């Protein structure tokens, strides 16, 4: 595994076509596209790393997996009255389906759906309390108390909020959000601004590898059924309108973020985090996807077979 990661990292470090870094906020636009990191965590506690695996980056939409897990814990199946669970086939920040589907977002991983999930987590609490809960949950999952929200990123998301604010107000107009729009957005922007490195992210995904149990720490996070369902959501919706392509090339439940990170789950085998800031047209990490494709090609870890 270590040799494989070294080989993949060599290939990715030399790649000249690296995609384009997100430029909707300066904090992401200024990240060097040359970074590449990867970490593989296994249920028996092994960890393999290569490249910039310990350098923190903005996990952005990968946080939607953790928020979904928290929301299901609070609302159970009741969550599905606020958000659907079908792939959207549209870009992550699209508003078009919302109008046709009376303000109910297709799934928890597009922005509108993630905003609805934050609203469902709040349950009358202030954003500060919700964020404290989310942070301690992700720290617990990763087994690392040093995780933090990058407040500069959150401030910037707020400054350039217009697209997400439109989605939120549009849902509010349909009576889909229970809480004040600005409070929901404030919490959503901080959630996206979670900074993590590949090692922390791979460890945080371990509960999805082993039927809801983080075997490395011995703690049950969710039921086996819930873990299976979260993996299904990641497979079908985790890469937005690129989810079909990701399933075709990699064949693992995965969640991407515009910071260039991807968390991928090989059930029963490993939790994998990869980071390369350059994105493809859809907003998924270009080399991150290539790296995962190489990994499954060698390991046979795709859920669809060798
Ligand atoms: N913060 C980003 C946004 O709201 C998250 C999107 C993403 O990572 N794809 O636009």
CSV table of C-alpha atoms and ligand atoms in Angstrom, one decimal:
chain,number,residue,atom,x,y,z
A,1,UNK,CA,0.0,0.0,0.0
A,2,UNK,CA,2.8,2.4,0.9
A,3,UNK,CA,4.5,1.7,-2.5
A,4,UNK,CA,1.2,2.2,-4.3
A,5,UNK,CA,0.6,5.6,-2.6
A,6,UNK,CA,4.2,6.7,-3.4
A,7,UNK,CA,3.7,5.7,-7.0
A,8,UNK,CA,0.4,7.5,-7.3
A,9,UNK,CA,1.8,10.6,-5.6
A,10,UNK,CA,4.8,10.6,-8.1
A,11,UNK,CA,2.4,10.5,-11.0
A,12,UNK,CA,0.2,13.3,-9.6
A,13,UNK,CA,3.1,15.5,-8.6
A,14,UNK,CA,4.4,15.4,-12.1
A,15,UNK,CA,1.1,16.0,-13.8
A,16,UNK,CA,0.9,19.2,-15.8
A,17,UNK,CA,-2.9,19.3,-16.3
A,18,UNK,CA,-4.0,20.0,-12.7
A,19,UNK,CA,-7.5,21.6,-13.2
A,20,UNK,CA,-8.4,25.0,-11.9
A,21,UNK,CA,-8.6,26.0,-8.2
A,22,UNK,CA,-11.9,27.4,-7.0
A,23,UNK,CA,-12.0,31.1,-7.3
A,24,UNK,CA,-15.3,32.3,-5.7
A,25,UNK,CA,-13.4,33.3,-2.6
A,26,UNK,CA,-9.8,34.6,-2.3
A,27,UNK,CA,-8.9,32.0,0.4
A,28,UNK,CA,-9.4,29.2,-2.1
A,29,UNK,CA,-8.2,31.1,-5.2
A,30,UNK,CA,-4.8,31.5,-3.5
A,31,UNK,CA,-4.1,27.9,-2.8
A,32,UNK,CA,-1.2,26.4,-4.7
A,33,UNK,CA,-2.5,23.9,-7.3
A,34,UNK,CA,0.8,21.9,-6.9
A,35,UNK,CA,-0.3,20.4,-3.6
A,36,UNK,CA,-1.1,16.7,-3.5
A,37,UNK,CA,-1.8,14.5,-0.5
A,38,UNK,CA,-3.3,11.2,0.2
A,39,UNK,CA,-4.1,9.1,3.3
A,40,UNK,CA,-5.5,5.5,3.6
A,41,UNK,CA,-6.8,4.4,7.0
A,42,UNK,CA,-7.8,0.8,7.6
A,43,UNK,CA,-10.2,-0.5,10.3
A,44,UNK,CA,-7.4,-2.4,12.0
A,45,UNK,CA,-5.7,0.9,12.7
A,46,UNK,CA,-3.1,1.1,10.0
A,47,UNK,CA,-2.4,4.4,8.3
A,48,UNK,CA,-0.6,5.0,5.0
A,49,UNK,CA,0.2,8.5,3.8
A,50,UNK,CA,1.9,10.3,1.0
A,51,UNK,CA,2.6,13.8,-0.2
A,52,UNK,CA,0.9,16.7,1.7
A,53,UNK,CA,-1.2,14.3,3.8
A,54,UNK,CA,-0.8,16.4,7.0
A,55,UNK,CA,-1.4,19.8,5.5
A,56,UNK,CA,-4.8,21.2,6.4
A,57,UNK,CA,-7.2,22.4,3.6
A,58,UNK,CA,-10.7,23.6,3.4
A,59,UNK,CA,-12.9,20.5,3.4
A,60,UNK,CA,-15.9,22.5,2.1
A,61,UNK,CA,-18.7,20.1,0.9
A,62,UNK,CA,-17.1,17.0,2.4
A,63,UNK,CA,-18.5,18.4,5.7
A,64,UNK,CA,-21.9,17.6,4.3
A,65,UNK,CA,-21.4,14.0,5.1
A,66,UNK,CA,-20.7,14.8,8.8
A,67,UNK,CA,-23.7,17.2,9.0
A,68,UNK,CA,-26.0,14.6,7.4
A,69,UNK,CA,-24.8,12.0,9.9
A,70,UNK,CA,-25.6,14.4,12.8
A,71,UNK,CA,-29.0,15.4,11.3
A,72,UNK,CA,-30.0,11.7,10.9
A,73,UNK,CA,-29.1,11.2,14.6
A,74,UNK,CA,-31.4,14.0,15.6
A,75,UNK,CA,-34.3,13.6,13.2
A,76,UNK,CA,-34.1,10.0,12.1
A,77,UNK,CA,-36.1,9.3,9.0
A,78,UNK,CA,-38.0,12.5,9.7
A,79,UNK,CA,-35.1,14.2,7.9
A,80,UNK,CA,-36.4,13.1,4.6
A,81,UNK,CA,-39.4,15.4,4.8
A,82,UNK,CA,-36.9,18.3,4.4
A,83,UNK,CA,-34.6,16.9,1.8
A,84,UNK,CA,-34.8,14.2,-0.9
A,85,UNK,CA,-32.3,11.4,-1.7
A,86,UNK,CA,-32.1,11.3,-5.4
A,87,UNK,CA,-29.2,12.4,-7.6
A,88,UNK,CA,-29.8,15.9,-9.0
A,89,UNK,CA,-27.9,15.8,-12.3
A,90,UNK,CA,-27.4,19.5,-11.9
A,91,UNK,CA,-24.5,21.6,-10.6
A,92,UNK,CA,-24.0,21.8,-6.8
A,93,UNK,CA,-25.2,25.4,-6.5
A,94,UNK,CA,-28.1,25.1,-9.0
A,95,UNK,CA,-31.5,26.7,-8.2
A,96,UNK,CA,-33.6,25.3,-11.1
A,97,UNK,CA,-34.9,22.1,-9.5
A,98,UNK,CA,-36.0,24.0,-6.4
A,99,UNK,CA,-38.6,25.9,-8.4
A,100,UNK,CA,-40.0,22.8,-10.0
A,101,UNK,CA,-40.0,20.8,-6.8
A,102,UNK,CA,-41.5,23.4,-4.5
A,103,UNK,CA,-38.4,24.2,-2.7
A,104,UNK,CA,-37.5,20.7,-1.5
A,105,UNK,CA,-33.8,20.0,-2.4
A,106,UNK,CA,-33.1,16.8,-4.3
A,107,UNK,CA,-30.4,15.5,-1.8
A,108,UNK,CA,-28.3,16.5,1.2
A,109,UNK,CA,-25.1,17.0,-0.8
A,110,UNK,CA,-26.1,19.8,-3.2
A,111,UNK,CA,-25.8,23.2,-1.5
A,112,UNK,CA,-29.6,23.7,-1.2
A,113,UNK,CA,-29.9,20.2,0.5
A,114,UNK,CA,-27.0,20.9,2.8
A,115,UNK,CA,-28.6,24.2,3.9
A,116,UNK,CA,-31.8,22.3,4.6
A,117,UNK,CA,-29.8,19.8,6.7
A,118,UNK,CA,-28.3,22.6,8.8
A,119,UNK,CA,-31.8,24.0,9.3
A,120,UNK,CA,-32.9,20.5,10.5
A,121,UNK,CA,-29.9,20.2,12.9
A,122,UNK,CA,-30.6,23.6,14.5
A,123,UNK,CA,-33.8,22.6,16.3
A,124,UNK,CA,-34.2,26.1,17.8
A,125,UNK,CA,-30.6,26.5,18.9
A,126,UNK,CA,-28.2,29.3,18.0
A,127,UNK,CA,-25.6,28.8,15.2
A,128,UNK,CA,-22.9,28.9,17.8
A,129,UNK,CA,-24.2,25.9,19.7
A,130,UNK,CA,-24.8,24.0,16.5
A,131,UNK,CA,-21.3,24.6,15.3
A,132,UNK,CA,-19.8,23.6,18.6
A,133,UNK,CA,-21.7,20.3,18.4
A,134,UNK,CA,-20.6,19.7,14.8
A,135,UNK,CA,-17.0,20.5,15.6
A,136,UNK,CA,-16.9,18.1,18.6
A,137,UNK,CA,-18.6,15.4,16.5
A,138,UNK,CA,-16.0,15.7,13.7
A,139,UNK,CA,-13.2,15.8,16.3
A,140,UNK,CA,-14.6,12.6,17.9
A,141,UNK,CA,-14.9,10.9,14.5
A,142,UNK,CA,-11.3,11.9,13.6
A,143,UNK,CA,-10.0,11.2,17.1
A,144,UNK,CA,-8.3,14.6,17.0
A,145,UNK,CA,-9.2,17.6,19.1
A,146,UNK,CA,-7.1,20.0,17.1
A,147,UNK,CA,-9.6,20.3,14.2
A,148,UNK,CA,-10.8,23.9,13.7
A,149,UNK,CA,-13.1,26.2,11.7
A,150,UNK,CA,-11.1,28.5,9.5
A,151,UNK,CA,-12.9,31.7,10.4
A,152,UNK,CA,-11.3,33.7,7.5
A,153,UNK,CA,-12.8,31.2,5.0
A,154,UNK,CA,-16.2,31.5,6.8
A,155,UNK,CA,-16.1,35.3,6.7
A,156,UNK,CA,-15.3,35.2,3.0
A,157,UNK,CA,-18.1,32.7,2.3
A,158,UNK,CA,-20.4,35.2,4.0
A,159,UNK,CA,-19.0,38.2,2.0
A,160,UNK,CA,-19.7,36.3,-1.3
A,161,UNK,CA,-22.8,34.6,-0.1
A,162,UNK,CA,-25.2,35.6,-2.8
A,163,UNK,CA,-25.6,32.3,-4.6
A,164,UNK,CA,-26.2,30.3,-1.4
A,165,UNK,CA,-28.3,33.1,0.1
A,166,UNK,CA,-30.5,32.9,-3.0
A,167,UNK,CA,-31.0,29.2,-2.5
A,168,UNK,CA,-31.8,29.7,1.2
A,169,UNK,CA,-34.2,32.5,0.6
A,170,UNK,CA,-35.9,30.6,-2.2
A,171,UNK,CA,-36.5,27.6,0.2
A,172,UNK,CA,-37.6,30.0,2.9
A,173,UNK,CA,-40.2,31.4,0.5
A,174,UNK,CA,-41.6,27.9,0.1
A,175,UNK,CA,-41.8,27.5,3.9
A,176,UNK,CA,-39.0,24.9,3.8
A,177,UNK,CA,-36.7,26.5,6.4
A,178,UNK,CA,-37.7,26.7,10.0
A,179,UNK,CA,-35.0,29.1,11.2
A,180,UNK,CA,-33.9,32.6,10.3
A,181,UNK,CA,-32.1,32.5,6.9
A,182,UNK,CA,-29.0,34.5,8.1
A,183,UNK,CA,-28.5,32.1,11.0
A,184,UNK,CA,-28.8,29.0,8.9
A,185,UNK,CA,-26.4,30.5,6.4
A,186,UNK,CA,-23.9,31.5,9.1
A,187,UNK,CA,-23.8,27.9,10.4
A,188,UNK,CA,-23.6,26.5,6.8
A,189,UNK,CA,-20.6,28.7,5.9
A,190,UNK,CA,-18.7,27.8,9.1
A,191,UNK,CA,-19.4,24.1,8.4
A,192,UNK,CA,-17.9,24.5,4.9
A,193,UNK,CA,-14.9,26.2,6.5
A,194,UNK,CA,-13.8,23.2,8.5
A,195,UNK,CA,-10.1,22.8,8.0
A,196,UNK,CA,-8.7,19.2,8.0
A,197,UNK,CA,-5.9,17.3,6.5
A,198,UNK,CA,-6.0,13.9,4.7
A,199,UNK,CA,-5.0,11.9,7.8
A,200,UNK,CA,-7.8,13.4,9.9
A,201,UNK,CA,-10.3,13.1,7.1
A,202,UNK,CA,-9.5,9.4,6.4
A,203,UNK,CA,-9.8,8.6,10.1
A,204,UNK,CA,-13.1,10.5,10.3
A,205,UNK,CA,-14.5,8.3,7.5
A,206,UNK,CA,-13.7,5.0,9.2
A,207,UNK,CA,-17.1,4.5,10.7
A,208,UNK,CA,-18.5,4.2,7.2
A,209,UNK,CA,-16.0,1.4,6.4
A,210,UNK,CA,-17.1,-1.0,9.1
A,211,UNK,CA,-20.9,-0.8,9.3
A,212,UNK,CA,-21.1,2.2,11.5
A,213,UNK,CA,-18.3,1.3,13.9
A,214,UNK,CA,-15.0,3.1,14.1
A,215,UNK,CA,-13.0,0.0,14.8
A,216,UNK,CA,-9.8,1.9,15.4
A,217,UNK,CA,-11.4,3.6,18.4
A,218,UNK,CA,-13.9,0.9,19.1
A,219,UNK,CA,-16.9,3.2,19.1
A,220,UNK,CA,-20.2,2.7,17.4
A,221,UNK,CA,-21.1,5.9,15.6
A,222,UNK,CA,-24.3,4.9,13.8
A,223,UNK,CA,-26.2,1.7,13.1
A,224,UNK,CA,-25.0,-0.6,10.2
A,225,UNK,CA,-28.2,0.3,8.3
A,226,UNK,CA,-27.5,4.0,8.6
A,227,UNK,CA,-23.8,3.7,7.5
A,228,UNK,CA,-25.0,1.7,4.5
A,229,UNK,CA,-27.5,4.4,3.6
A,230,UNK,CA,-25.0,7.2,4.0
A,231,UNK,CA,-22.6,5.3,1.7
A,232,UNK,CA,-25.4,5.0,-0.9
A,233,UNK,CA,-26.1,8.7,-0.7
A,234,UNK,CA,-22.3,9.4,-1.3
A,235,UNK,CA,-22.3,7.0,-4.3
A,236,UNK,CA,-25.3,8.5,-5.9
A,237,UNK,CA,-25.0,12.2,-5.1
A,238,UNK,CA,-21.5,12.8,-3.6
A,239,UNK,CA,-20.0,14.3,-6.8
A,240,UNK,CA,-23.1,16.2,-7.9
A,241,UNK,CA,-23.6,16.0,-11.7
A,242,UNK,CA,-20.3,14.1,-11.8
A,243,UNK,CA,-21.5,11.3,-9.6
A,244,UNK,CA,-22.1,8.9,-12.5
A,245,UNK,CA,-18.7,9.6,-13.9
A,246,UNK,CA,-17.1,9.0,-10.4
A,247,UNK,CA,-19.0,5.7,-10.0
A,248,UNK,CA,-17.8,4.7,-13.5
A,249,UNK,CA,-14.2,5.5,-12.9
A,250,UNK,CA,-13.8,4.8,-9.2
A,251,UNK,CA,-16.8,2.9,-8.0
A,252,UNK,CA,-16.7,3.9,-4.4
A,253,UNK,CA,-19.0,6.0,-2.2
A,254,UNK,CA,-17.3,9.4,-2.3
A,255,UNK,CA,-17.8,13.0,-1.3
A,256,UNK,CA,-15.9,15.9,-2.9
A,257,UNK,CA,-15.4,19.5,-1.9
A,258,UNK,CA,-14.4,22.6,-3.9
A,259,UNK,CA,-11.3,22.8,-1.7
A,260,UNK,CA,-10.1,19.9,-3.8
A,261,UNK,CA,-10.6,17.2,-1.2
A,262,UNK,CA,-12.3,13.8,-1.7
A,263,UNK,CA,-13.3,11.3,1.0
A,264,UNK,CA,-13.9,7.9,-0.4
A,265,UNK,CA,-15.1,4.8,1.4
A,266,UNK,CA,-14.1,1.2,0.4
A,267,UNK,CA,-16.6,-0.8,2.6
A,268,UNK,CA,-14.8,-3.3,4.7
A,269,UNK,CA,-11.4,-2.2,3.4
A,270,UNK,CA,-10.4,1.4,4.0
A,271,UNK,CA,-11.3,5.1,4.3
A,272,UNK,CA,-9.3,7.2,1.8
A,273,UNK,CA,-8.8,10.9,1.7
A,274,UNK,CA,-7.1,12.7,-1.2
A,275,UNK,CA,-6.4,16.3,-1.8
A,276,UNK,CA,-5.4,18.2,-4.9
A,277,UNK,CA,-6.8,21.7,-5.2
A,278,UNK,CA,-7.3,21.9,-9.0
A,279,UNK,CA,-10.9,21.1,-10.0
A,280,UNK,CA,-12.6,19.7,-13.1
A,281,UNK,CA,-15.4,21.6,-14.9
A,282,UNK,CA,-18.0,20.2,-12.4
A,283,UNK,CA,-16.0,21.3,-9.3
A,284,UNK,CA,-14.5,17.9,-8.3
A,285,UNK,CA,-10.8,17.4,-7.7
A,286,UNK,CA,-9.3,16.5,-11.1
A,287,UNK,CA,-6.2,14.7,-9.8
A,288,UNK,CA,-7.9,13.5,-6.7
A,289,UNK,CA,-10.3,11.5,-8.9
A,290,UNK,CA,-7.4,10.2,-11.1
A,291,UNK,CA,-5.5,9.2,-7.9
A,292,UNK,CA,-8.6,7.2,-6.6
A,293,UNK,CA,-9.0,5.6,-10.0
A,294,UNK,CA,-5.4,4.4,-9.9
A,295,UNK,CA,-5.9,3.1,-6.3
A,296,UNK,CA,-9.0,1.0,-7.1
A,297,UNK,CA,-7.4,-0.3,-10.3
A,298,UNK,CA,-4.5,-1.7,-8.3
A,299,UNK,CA,-6.5,-2.8,-5.1
A,300,UNK,CA,-9.7,-4.0,-6.7
A,301,UNK,CA,-11.6,-2.0,-4.0
A,302,UNK,CA,-14.4,-0.8,-6.3
A,303,UNK,CA,-17.8,-2.0,-5.0
A,304,UNK,CA,-18.5,-3.0,-8.5
A,305,UNK,CA,-15.7,-5.6,-8.7
A,306,UNK,CA,-12.2,-5.7,-10.1
B,1,LIG,N1,-18.8,26.5,0.3
B,1,LIG,C1,-19.1,25.9,-1.0
B,1,LIG,C2,-20.3,26.6,-1.6
B,1,LIG,O1,-21.2,26.8,-0.8
B,1,LIG,C3,-19.4,24.5,-0.9
B,1,LIG,C4,-19.6,23.8,-2.3
B,1,LIG,C5,-18.7,22.7,-2.6
B,1,LIG,O2,-17.7,22.4,-1.9
B,1,LIG,N2,-19.0,22.0,-3.7
B,1,LIG,O3,-20.4,27.0,-2.7
